[in-house]
PDB file of C-alpha atoms in Angstrom:
ATOM      1  CA  MET N 485      49.998  33.386 -11.217  1.00 63.00           C
ATOM      2  CA  THR N 486      51.957  36.553 -10.010  1.00 76.00           C
ATOM      3  CA  LYS N 487      52.409  36.597  -6.327  1.00 87.00           C
ATOM      4  CA  LYS N 488      50.569  39.773  -4.862  1.00 94.00           C
ATOM      5  CA  GLU N 489      52.905  42.327  -3.288  1.00 98.00           C
ATOM      6  CA  LYS N 490      52.533  42.357   0.511  1.00 98.00           C
ATOM      7  CA  MET N 491      51.875  45.703   2.013  1.00 98.00           C
ATOM      8  CA  VAL N 492      51.702  46.387   5.785  1.00 98.00           C
ATOM      9  CA  VAL N 493      49.495  49.192   7.225  1.00 98.00           C
ATOM     10  CA  THR N 494      50.207  50.177  10.903  1.00 98.00           C
ATOM     11  CA  GLY N 495      46.951  51.727  12.291  1.00 98.00           C
ATOM     12  CA  GLY N 496      45.017  50.228   9.275  1.00 98.00           C
ATOM     13  CA  ALA N 497      41.786  50.092  11.392  1.00 98.00           C
ATOM     14  CA  GLY N 498      41.680  53.818  11.941  1.00 96.00           C
ATOM     15  CA  PHE N 499      40.425  56.645   9.990  1.00 95.00           C
ATOM     16  CA  VAL N 500      42.880  57.187   7.396  1.00 97.00           C
ATOM     17  CA  GLY N 501      44.292  53.805   7.594  1.00 98.00           C
ATOM     18  CA  SER N 502      41.081  52.006   6.758  1.00 98.00           C
ATOM     19  CA  HIS N 503      40.766  54.046   3.500  1.00 98.00           C
ATOM     20  CA  LEU N 504      44.395  53.205   2.617  1.00 98.00           C
ATOM     21  CA  VAL N 505      43.612  49.592   3.344  1.00 98.00           C
ATOM     22  CA  ASP N 506      40.727  49.799   0.737  1.00 98.00           C
ATOM     23  CA  ALA N 507      42.797  51.450  -1.758  1.00 98.00           C
ATOM     24  CA  LEU N 508      45.545  48.982  -1.720  1.00 98.00           C
ATOM     25  CA  LEU N 509      43.355  45.960  -1.884  1.00 98.00           C
ATOM     26  CA  THR N 510      41.600  47.673  -4.872  1.00 98.00           C
ATOM     27  CA  ALA N 511      45.152  47.962  -6.536  1.00 98.00           C
ATOM     28  CA  GLY N 512      45.612  44.025  -6.064  1.00 98.00           C
ATOM     29  CA  LYS N 513      47.921  43.981  -3.025  1.00 98.00           C
ATOM     30  CA  GLU N 514      48.062  41.729  -0.188  1.00 98.00           C
ATOM     31  CA  VAL N 515      47.414  43.765   2.730  1.00 98.00           C
ATOM     32  CA  HIS N 516      48.217  43.228   6.487  1.00 98.00           C
ATOM     33  CA  VAL N 517      47.006  45.573   9.185  1.00 98.00           C
ATOM     34  CA  VAL N 518      48.593  46.084  12.450  1.00 98.00           C
ATOM     35  CA  ASP N 519      46.483  47.612  15.043  1.00 98.00           C
ATOM     36  CA  ASN N 520      45.825  47.568  18.761  1.00 97.00           C
ATOM     37  CA  TYR N 521      42.282  49.098  18.262  1.00 96.00           C
ATOM     38  CA  ALA N 522      43.004  51.967  20.704  1.00 92.00           C
ATOM     39  CA  GLY N 523      40.746  54.019  18.778  1.00 86.00           C
ATOM     40  CA  GLY N 524      38.016  51.500  18.919  1.00 87.00           C
ATOM     41  CA  LYS N 525      37.154  48.682  16.466  1.00 92.00           C
ATOM     42  CA  ARG N 526      34.443  49.835  14.099  1.00 94.00           C
ATOM     43  CA  SER N 527      32.861  47.675  11.481  1.00 95.00           C
ATOM     44  CA  ASP N 528      33.061  50.201   8.712  1.00 96.00           C
ATOM     45  CA  ARG N 529      36.725  50.439   9.170  1.00 97.00           C
ATOM     46  CA  ILE N 530      37.376  46.683   8.709  1.00 98.00           C
ATOM     47  CA  ASN N 531      37.931  45.089   5.317  1.00 98.00           C
ATOM     48  CA  SER N 532      37.339  41.334   5.156  1.00 98.00           C
ATOM     49  CA  ALA N 533      39.792  40.937   2.265  1.00 98.00           C
ATOM     50  CA  ALA N 534      42.864  42.182   4.479  1.00 98.00           C
ATOM     51  CA  THR N 535      44.736  40.109   7.310  1.00 98.00           C
ATOM     52  CA  TYR N 536      44.438  41.807  10.808  1.00 98.00           C
ATOM     53  CA  HIS N 537      46.933  41.420  13.368  1.00 98.00           C
ATOM     54  CA  GLU N 538      45.930  42.848  16.996  1.00 98.00           C
ATOM     55  CA  VAL N 539      49.419  43.892  17.932  1.00 98.00           C
ATOM     56  CA  ASP N 540      50.801  47.148  19.421  1.00 98.00           C
ATOM     57  CA  ILE N 541      53.650  48.594  17.546  1.00 98.00           C
ATOM     58  CA  THR N 542      55.453  49.118  20.840  1.00 98.00           C
ATOM     59  CA  ASN N 543      55.705  45.431  20.932  1.00 98.00           C
ATOM     60  CA  TYR N 544      58.604  44.758  18.575  1.00 98.00           C
ATOM     61  CA  ASP N 545      58.841  41.059  19.025  1.00 98.00           C
ATOM     62  CA  ALA N 546      55.249  40.672  17.810  1.00 98.00           C
ATOM     63  CA  LEU N 547      55.715  43.270  15.100  1.00 98.00           C
ATOM     64  CA  LEU N 548      58.671  41.683  13.385  1.00 98.00           C
ATOM     65  CA  PRO N 549      57.228  38.496  11.897  1.00 98.00           C
ATOM     66  CA  ILE N 550      54.206  40.550  10.400  1.00 98.00           C
ATOM     67  CA  LEU N 551      56.800  42.637   8.267  1.00 98.00           C
ATOM     68  CA  LYS N 552      58.409  39.523   6.963  1.00 98.00           C
ATOM     69  CA  ASP N 553      58.306  39.484   3.073  1.00 97.00           C
ATOM     70  CA  ALA N 554      56.542  42.935   2.936  1.00 98.00           C
ATOM     71  CA  VAL N 555      57.564  45.164   0.103  1.00 98.00           C
ATOM     72  CA  GLY N 556      56.175  48.273   1.588  1.00 98.00           C
ATOM     73  CA  VAL N 557      55.038  49.465   5.147  1.00 99.00           C
ATOM     74  CA  PHE N 558      52.693  52.494   5.409  1.00 99.00           C
ATOM     75  CA  HIS N 559      53.092  53.708   9.061  1.00 98.00           C
ATOM     76  CA  GLU N 560      49.635  55.142  10.308  1.00 98.00           C
ATOM     77  CA  ALA N 561      49.548  54.203  13.820  1.00 98.00           C
ATOM     78  CA  ALA N 562      49.700  56.933  16.359  1.00 96.00           C
ATOM     79  CA  LEU N 563      48.123  58.014  19.779  1.00 93.00           C
ATOM     80  CA  PRO N 564      46.825  61.526  18.269  1.00 85.00           C
ATOM     81  CA  ARG N 565      45.401  64.421  19.669  1.00 82.00           C
ATOM     82  CA  VAL N 566      47.138  67.424  20.889  1.00 82.00           C
ATOM     83  CA  GLN N 567      45.428  67.598  24.383  1.00 82.00           C
ATOM     84  CA  PHE N 568      45.771  63.708  25.068  1.00 86.00           C
ATOM     85  CA  SER N 569      49.590  64.168  24.328  1.00 88.00           C
ATOM     86  CA  ILE N 570      49.557  66.918  26.885  1.00 89.00           C
ATOM     87  CA  GLN N 571      47.737  64.915  29.649  1.00 91.00           C
ATOM     88  CA  GLN N 572      49.603  61.515  28.854  1.00 93.00           C
ATOM     89  CA  PRO N 573      53.182  62.549  27.738  1.00 93.00           C
ATOM     90  CA  LEU N 574      54.691  59.202  28.457  1.00 96.00           C
ATOM     91  CA  GLU N 575      52.202  56.889  27.039  1.00 95.00           C
ATOM     92  CA  THR N 576      51.918  58.900  23.750  1.00 95.00           C
ATOM     93  CA  MET N 577      55.817  59.179  23.348  1.00 96.00           C
ATOM     94  CA  ASN N 578      56.029  55.461  23.885  1.00 96.00           C
ATOM     95  CA  ALA N 579      53.409  54.859  21.050  1.00 96.00           C
ATOM     96  CA  ASN N 580      54.427  57.718  18.723  1.00 97.00           C
ATOM     97  CA  VAL N 581      58.177  57.726  19.078  1.00 98.00           C
ATOM     98  CA  VAL N 582      59.309  54.237  20.413  1.00 98.00           C
ATOM     99  CA  GLY N 583      56.462  52.555  18.088  1.00 98.00           C
ATOM    100  CA  THR N 584      58.014  54.251  14.968  1.00 98.00           C
ATOM    101  CA  ALA N 585      61.581  53.270  15.810  1.00 98.00           C
ATOM    102  CA  ASN N 586      60.108  49.700  16.185  1.00 98.00           C
ATOM    103  CA  VAL N 587      58.408  50.111  12.734  1.00 98.00           C
ATOM    104  CA  LEU N 588      61.577  51.251  11.279  1.00 98.00           C
ATOM    105  CA  VAL N 589      63.946  48.938  12.693  1.00 98.00           C
ATOM    106  CA  GLY N 590      61.529  45.839  11.906  1.00 98.00           C
ATOM    107  CA  ALA N 591      61.297  47.041   8.282  1.00 98.00           C
ATOM    108  CA  GLN N 592      65.019  47.231   7.790  1.00 98.00           C
ATOM    109  CA  LYS N 593      65.643  44.057   9.459  1.00 98.00           C
ATOM    110  CA  ALA N 594      62.784  42.417   7.381  1.00 98.00           C
ATOM    111  CA  GLY N 595      64.132  43.708   3.954  1.00 98.00           C
ATOM    112  CA  VAL N 596      61.182  46.076   3.401  1.00 98.00           C
ATOM    113  CA  ARG N 597      61.912  48.325   0.359  1.00 98.00           C
ATOM    114  CA  ARG N 598      60.100  51.357   1.486  1.00 98.00           C
ATOM    115  CA  VAL N 599      58.189  52.932   4.607  1.00 98.00           C
ATOM    116  CA  VAL N 600      55.795  55.762   4.132  1.00 99.00           C
ATOM    117  CA  CYS N 601      55.285  57.406   7.456  1.00 98.00           C
ATOM    118  CA  ALA N 602      52.341  59.787   8.454  1.00 98.00           C
ATOM    119  CA  SER N 603      53.499  63.109  10.048  1.00 98.00           C
ATOM    120  CA  SER N 604      51.481  66.216  10.625  1.00 96.00           C
ATOM    121  CA  GLY N 605      51.266  69.745   9.819  1.00 95.00           C
ATOM    122  CA  SER N 606      51.186  70.587  13.455  1.00 93.00           C
ATOM    123  CA  VAL N 607      55.069  70.155  13.438  1.00 95.00           C
ATOM    124  CA  TYR N 608      54.862  73.846  12.016  1.00 95.00           C
ATOM    125  CA  GLY N 609      53.422  75.470  15.303  1.00 91.00           C
ATOM    126  CA  ASP N 610      52.894  79.072  14.825  1.00 86.00           C
ATOM    127  CA  GLN N 611      54.466  80.459  11.755  1.00 90.00           C
ATOM    128  CA  GLU N 612      54.497  84.100  10.189  1.00 88.00           C
ATOM    129  CA  ALA N 613      55.112  82.873   6.959  1.00 89.00           C
ATOM    130  CA  MET N 614      51.829  81.318   4.928  1.00 92.00           C
ATOM    131  CA  PRO N 615      51.204  78.955   3.288  1.00 96.00           C
ATOM    132  CA  TYR N 616      53.829  76.757   5.255  1.00 97.00           C
ATOM    133  CA  HIS N 617      56.487  75.312   3.214  1.00 97.00           C
ATOM    134  CA  GLU N 618      58.785  72.221   4.099  1.00 98.00           C
ATOM    135  CA  GLU N 619      61.955  74.569   4.586  1.00 97.00           C
ATOM    136  CA  LEU N 620      60.412  76.605   7.627  1.00 97.00           C
ATOM    137  CA  PRO N 621      62.036  75.386  10.865  1.00 96.00           C
ATOM    138  CA  PRO N 622      59.586  73.121  12.933  1.00 96.00           C
ATOM    139  CA  GLN N 623      58.196  74.792  15.981  1.00 94.00           C
ATOM    140  CA  PRO N 624      56.147  72.104  17.850  1.00 93.00           C
ATOM    141  CA  LYS N 625      53.691  73.485  20.456  1.00 91.00           C
ATOM    142  CA  SER N 626      52.630  70.020  21.880  1.00 92.00           C
ATOM    143  CA  PRO N 627      54.174  66.659  22.686  1.00 95.00           C
ATOM    144  CA  TYR N 628      52.141  65.290  19.818  1.00 95.00           C
ATOM    145  CA  ALA N 629      53.621  67.661  17.251  1.00 95.00           C
ATOM    146  CA  LEU N 630      57.128  67.003  18.842  1.00 97.00           C
ATOM    147  CA  HIS N 631      56.579  63.266  18.343  1.00 98.00           C
ATOM    148  CA  LYS N 632      55.640  63.765  14.683  1.00 98.00           C
ATOM    149  CA  HIS N 633      58.941  65.983  14.099  1.00 98.00           C
ATOM    150  CA  MET N 634      60.780  63.034  15.797  1.00 98.00           C
ATOM    151  CA  LEU N 635      59.180  60.482  13.607  1.00 98.00           C
ATOM    152  CA  GLU N 636      60.475  62.645  10.478  1.00 98.00           C
ATOM    153  CA  GLN N 637      63.917  62.778  12.163  1.00 98.00           C
ATOM    154  CA  LEU N 638      64.005  59.054  12.686  1.00 98.00           C
ATOM    155  CA  CYS N 639      63.058  58.296   9.114  1.00 98.00           C
ATOM    156  CA  LYS N 640      65.682  60.485   7.592  1.00 98.00           C
ATOM    157  CA  LEU N 641      68.207  58.922   9.932  1.00 98.00           C
ATOM    158  CA  TRP N 642      67.287  55.423   8.942  1.00 98.00           C
ATOM    159  CA  SER N 643      67.546  56.105   5.454  1.00 98.00           C
ATOM    160  CA  GLU N 644      71.037  57.516   5.796  1.00 98.00           C
ATOM    161  CA  VAL N 645      72.362  55.055   8.207  1.00 98.00           C
ATOM    162  CA  TYR N 646      70.498  51.843   7.237  1.00 97.00           C
ATOM    163  CA  GLY N 647      69.617  52.614   3.747  1.00 98.00           C
ATOM    164  CA  LEU N 648      66.029  51.953   4.308  1.00 98.00           C
ATOM    165  CA  GLN N 649      63.671  53.883   1.849  1.00 98.00           C
ATOM    166  CA  THR N 650      61.538  56.272   3.767  1.00 98.00           C
ATOM    167  CA  VAL N 651      59.145  59.206   3.271  1.00 98.00           C
ATOM    168  CA  ALA N 652      57.236  61.368   5.872  1.00 98.00           C
ATOM    169  CA  LEU N 653      53.913  63.060   4.778  1.00 98.00           C
ATOM    170  CA  ARG N 654      52.677  65.980   6.686  1.00 98.00           C
ATOM    171  CA  TYR N 655      48.949  65.695   6.950  1.00 97.00           C
ATOM    172  CA  PHE N 656      46.729  68.936   7.071  1.00 96.00           C
ATOM    173  CA  ASN N 657      43.349  68.602   8.631  1.00 93.00           C
ATOM    174  CA  VAL N 658      42.057  65.459   7.136  1.00 94.00           C
ATOM    175  CA  TYR N 659      38.475  64.822   7.016  1.00 95.00           C
ATOM    176  CA  GLY N 660      36.143  62.533   5.056  1.00 96.00           C
ATOM    177  CA  PRO N 661      33.737  59.304   5.406  1.00 96.00           C
ATOM    178  CA  ARG N 662      34.414  57.360   8.700  1.00 94.00           C
ATOM    179  CA  MET N 663      35.577  60.306  10.902  1.00 90.00           C
ATOM    180  CA  ASP N 664      35.040  59.990  14.586  1.00 84.00           C
ATOM    181  CA  PRO N 665      33.181  62.902  15.993  1.00 80.00           C
ATOM    182  CA  ASP N 666      35.183  62.311  19.153  1.00 73.00           C
ATOM    183  CA  GLY N 667      38.379  61.230  17.548  1.00 56.00           C
ATOM    184  CA  ALA N 668      41.648  63.181  16.573  1.00 49.00           C
ATOM    185  CA  TYR N 669      40.887  64.209  12.945  1.00 47.00           C
ATOM    186  CA  ALA N 670      38.995  67.168  11.804  1.00 48.00           C
ATOM    187  CA  LEU N 671      37.335  67.508  15.062  1.00 70.00           C
ATOM    188  CA  ALA N 672      35.405  70.516  14.051  1.00 83.00           C
ATOM    189  CA  ILE N 673      33.862  69.031  11.017  1.00 91.00           C
ATOM    190  CA  ALA N 674      32.857  65.721  12.500  1.00 90.00           C
ATOM    191  CA  LYS N 675      31.720  67.434  15.802  1.00 88.00           C
ATOM    192  CA  PHE N 676      29.790  69.937  13.741  1.00 91.00           C
ATOM    193  CA  ILE N 677      27.901  67.309  11.668  1.00 93.00           C
ATOM    194  CA  LYS N 678      27.022  65.237  14.932  1.00 91.00           C
ATOM    195  CA  GLN N 679      25.528  68.516  16.355  1.00 90.00           C
ATOM    196  CA  ARG N 680      23.323  68.902  13.109  1.00 92.00           C
ATOM    197  CA  GLN N 681      22.128  65.376  13.361  1.00 91.00           C
ATOM    198  CA  GLU N 682      21.119  65.843  16.843  1.00 92.00           C
ATOM    199  CA  GLY N 683      19.194  69.170  16.314  1.00 91.00           C
ATOM    200  CA  LYS N 684      21.683  71.101  18.171  1.00 92.00           C
ATOM    201  CA  PRO N 685      23.192  74.479  17.206  1.00 91.00           C
ATOM    202  CA  ILE N 686      26.875  74.351  15.713  1.00 91.00           C
ATOM    203  CA  THR N 687      29.230  75.465  18.759  1.00 88.00           C
ATOM    204  CA  ILE N 688      32.012  77.858  17.376  1.00 89.00           C
ATOM    205  CA  TRP N 689      34.910  79.017  19.522  1.00 82.00           C
ATOM    206  CA  GLY N 690      35.413  82.687  19.055  1.00 84.00           C
ATOM    207  CA  ASP N 691      34.125  84.542  16.062  1.00 88.00           C
ATOM    208  CA  GLY N 692      34.770  81.680  13.646  1.00 87.00           C
ATOM    209  CA  SER N 693      37.353  83.443  11.562  1.00 89.00           C
ATOM    210  CA  HIS N 694      40.098  80.764  12.356  1.00 88.00           C
ATOM    211  CA  SER N 695      40.820  78.813   9.145  1.00 91.00           C
ATOM    212  CA  ARG N 696      42.217  75.566   8.390  1.00 92.00           C
ATOM    213  CA  ASP N 697      43.547  73.632   5.351  1.00 95.00           C
ATOM    214  CA  PHE N 698      40.861  70.850   5.275  1.00 96.00           C
ATOM    215  CA  THR N 699      42.194  67.923   3.271  1.00 97.00           C
ATOM    216  CA  HIS N 700      40.001  65.043   2.183  1.00 98.00           C
ATOM    217  CA  VAL N 701      41.055  61.657   3.156  1.00 98.00           C
ATOM    218  CA  ARG N 702      41.098  60.355  -0.529  1.00 98.00           C
ATOM    219  CA  ASP N 703      43.624  62.866  -1.421  1.00 98.00           C
ATOM    220  CA  ILE N 704      45.688  61.841   1.621  1.00 98.00           C
ATOM    221  CA  VAL N 705      45.465  58.112   0.491  1.00 98.00           C
ATOM    222  CA  ARG N 706      46.504  58.937  -3.064  1.00 98.00           C
ATOM    223  CA  ALA N 707      49.678  60.987  -1.903  1.00 98.00           C
ATOM    224  CA  ASN N 708      50.532  57.835   0.335  1.00 98.00           C
ATOM    225  CA  VAL N 709      50.376  55.511  -2.762  1.00 98.00           C
ATOM    226  CA  LEU N 710      52.254  57.841  -4.967  1.00 98.00           C
ATOM    227  CA  ALA N 711      54.907  58.226  -2.099  1.00 98.00           C
ATOM    228  CA  MET N 712      55.425  54.372  -2.171  1.00 98.00           C
ATOM    229  CA  GLU N 713      55.924  54.181  -5.831  1.00 98.00           C
ATOM    230  CA  SER N 714      57.695  57.474  -6.843  1.00 98.00           C
ATOM    231  CA  PRO N 715      61.517  56.940  -7.818  1.00 98.00           C
ATOM    232  CA  LEU N 716      62.165  60.685  -6.890  1.00 98.00           C
ATOM    233  CA  VAL N 717      61.687  60.151  -3.229  1.00 98.00           C
ATOM    234  CA  GLY N 718      62.898  57.321  -0.377  1.00 98.00           C
ATOM    235  CA  HIS N 719      65.613  59.404   1.322  1.00 98.00           C
ATOM    236  CA  GLY N 720      63.724  60.727   4.253  1.00 98.00           C
ATOM    237  CA  GLU N 721      62.010  63.357   2.379  1.00 98.00           C
ATOM    238  CA  VAL N 722      59.193  65.292   4.111  1.00 98.00           C
ATOM    239  CA  LEU N 723      56.203  66.336   2.165  1.00 98.00           C
ATOM    240  CA  ASN N 724      53.237  68.605   2.950  1.00 98.00           C
ATOM    241  CA  VAL N 725      49.908  66.950   1.802  1.00 98.00           C
ATOM    242  CA  GLY N 726      47.320  69.606   2.049  1.00 98.00           C
ATOM    243  CA  ALA N 727      44.400  71.093   0.038  1.00 97.00           C
ATOM    244  CA  GLY N 728      46.482  74.406  -0.292  1.00 95.00           C
ATOM    245  CA  ARG N 729      43.329  76.267   0.668  1.00 95.00           C
ATOM    246  CA  ASN N 730      41.966  78.240   3.732  1.00 91.00           C
ATOM    247  CA  ILE N 731      38.628  77.433   4.901  1.00 94.00           C
ATOM    248  CA  SER N 732      37.317  79.471   7.940  1.00 93.00           C
ATOM    249  CA  VAL N 733      35.383  77.744  10.659  1.00 91.00           C
ATOM    250  CA  MET N 734      32.321  80.255   9.767  1.00 92.00           C
ATOM    251  CA  GLU N 735      32.512  79.041   6.152  1.00 93.00           C
ATOM    252  CA  LEU N 736      32.235  75.331   7.213  1.00 93.00           C
ATOM    253  CA  ALA N 737      29.382  76.163   9.566  1.00 92.00           C
ATOM    254  CA  THR N 738      27.612  77.670   6.671  1.00 92.00           C
ATOM    255  CA  LEU N 739      28.205  74.794   4.307  1.00 93.00           C
ATOM    256  CA  LEU N 740      26.764  72.539   6.893  1.00 92.00           C
ATOM    257  CA  GLY N 741      23.800  74.837   7.740  1.00 90.00           C
ATOM    258  CA  GLY N 742      21.520  75.225  10.876  1.00 82.00           C
ATOM    259  CA  SER N 743      21.935  77.702  13.660  1.00 88.00           C
ATOM    260  CA  VAL N 744      25.274  78.696  15.405  1.00 90.00           C
ATOM    261  CA  VAL N 745      26.166  79.524  18.893  1.00 89.00           C
ATOM    262  CA  HIS N 746      29.651  81.257  20.023  1.00 87.00           C
ATOM    263  CA  GLU N 747      31.672  80.192  22.857  1.00 82.00           C
ATOM    264  CA  ALA N 748      34.890  81.713  24.578  1.00 78.00           C
ATOM    265  CA  GLU N 749      37.847  81.514  22.094  1.00 74.00           C
ATOM    266  CA  ARG N 750      40.544  79.038  22.531  1.00 67.00           C
ATOM    267  CA  LEU N 751      44.184  79.409  22.189  1.00 60.00           C
ATOM    268  CA  GLU N 752      45.254  77.961  18.927  1.00 69.00           C
ATOM    269  CA  PRO N 753      46.811  79.163  15.760  1.00 72.00           C
ATOM    270  CA  MET N 754      44.629  81.606  13.718  1.00 78.00           C
ATOM    271  CA  HIS N 755      45.447  80.173  10.197  1.00 85.00           C
ATOM    272  CA  CYS N 756      47.352  77.360   8.585  1.00 90.00           C
ATOM    273  CA  ARG N 757      47.577  76.448   4.635  1.00 95.00           C
ATOM    274  CA  ALA N 758      50.064  73.913   3.056  1.00 97.00           C
ATOM    275  CA  ASP N 759      52.435  74.762   0.180  1.00 98.00           C
ATOM    276  CA  THR N 760      52.065  71.672  -1.598  1.00 98.00           C
ATOM    277  CA  GLN N 761      54.808  72.446  -4.729  1.00 98.00           C
ATOM    278  CA  LYS N 762      57.077  69.775  -3.364  1.00 98.00           C
ATOM    279  CA  ALA N 763      54.483  67.042  -3.333  1.00 98.00           C
ATOM    280  CA  LYS N 764      53.610  68.041  -6.854  1.00 98.00           C
ATOM    281  CA  ALA N 765      57.086  68.075  -8.060  1.00 98.00           C
ATOM    282  CA  LEU N 766      58.335  64.680  -6.405  1.00 98.00           C
ATOM    283  CA  LEU N 767      55.098  62.659  -6.444  1.00 98.00           C
ATOM    284  CA  GLY N 768      53.058  64.124  -9.271  1.00 98.00           C
ATOM    285  CA  TRP N 769      50.190  64.664  -6.478  1.00 98.00           C
ATOM    286  CA  GLU N 770      47.843  67.511  -6.339  1.00 98.00           C
ATOM    287  CA  PRO N 771      44.572  67.475  -4.294  1.00 97.00           C
ATOM    288  CA  GLN N 772      41.417  66.644  -6.259  1.00 98.00           C
ATOM    289  CA  VAL N 773      38.591  66.757  -3.947  1.00 98.00           C
ATOM    290  CA  LYS N 774      37.059  70.294  -3.750  1.00 97.00           C
ATOM    291  CA  PHE N 775      36.053  70.974  -0.196  1.00 96.00           C
ATOM    292  CA  GLU N 776      32.497  72.046  -0.906  1.00 96.00           C
ATOM    293  CA  ASP N 777      32.134  68.529  -2.751  1.00 97.00           C
ATOM    294  CA  GLY N 778      33.577  66.717   0.284  1.00 97.00           C
ATOM    295  CA  ILE N 779      31.294  68.426   2.616  1.00 95.00           C
ATOM    296  CA  ALA N 780      28.219  67.831   0.384  1.00 95.00           C
ATOM    297  CA  GLU N 781      29.162  64.007   0.348  1.00 96.00           C
ATOM    298  CA  LEU N 782      29.324  63.986   4.144  1.00 94.00           C
ATOM    299  CA  LYS N 783      26.080  65.885   4.497  1.00 94.00           C
ATOM    300  CA  LYS N 784      24.477  63.289   2.258  1.00 95.00           C
ATOM    301  CA  LEU N 785      25.990  60.206   4.394  1.00 93.00           C
ATOM    302  CA  ALA N 786      24.765  61.954   7.620  1.00 91.00           C
ATOM    303  CA  GLY N 787      21.364  62.415   6.228  1.00 92.00           C
ATOM    304  CA  LEU N 788      21.465  66.184   6.190  1.00 89.00           C
ATOM    305  CA  THR N 789      20.772  66.997   2.678  1.00 72.00           C
TER     306      THR N 789
END
């Protein structure tokens, strides 16, 4: 009997990580999850076929034995949210930067073949060019965005200096089942759905003309799997993973239905959209989930249809 490939997913009990765990198990992998449950321990994000280790990635000594014999590592663990990183710069820096260094050092010491790391479109900050392409100079506007840029630099350096294969994927506005309405990802979508469920009007900041590149979690997972396997990457490449389409907040509210109330505008970028040509060329990846279909699925799950 062929031995299953061992894969480690840090943050595997989180929103994106739990979907990745499911996909890897379906593909016949032996999956180990490293998570400290900082985002809570939800039953819908736990898969009984995986092995869970309640370990913080800042604890190198506890992390290293888990990485032993692993072929690949998907590094999803982070303390996310821009505002939280502003309020808690040291705590988030320790988790997001030192934690990433621990994962890379441990993977190299354990003989792991490749590490795929979760970065973020937030590293771009405010750019005049649209869509955002990987050659644009990063302009982080928050500690969280800076941490993700540092993660990318760490990945590249570990490939160049230590020979560890790495890839960093810049996620754009991830949404899908298991979102947390109080969590870090796709806050608008999750929050709007919760407001609809509670019979409240959808609250929009400003006039709702702000737009985002909402990317379904299944497309994010597929990009991760391809990044682990593609022979064209592994040298610290940075790749956008987005739908490549702008959806305004008002369009989102219209799709969800119900009444809308407007509040004072908040200071945030007006628009963002990913150029995904590099991911297509190097991974053979393109987004597959149409936004309208993804929202219809979420409405059904939430009992709003």
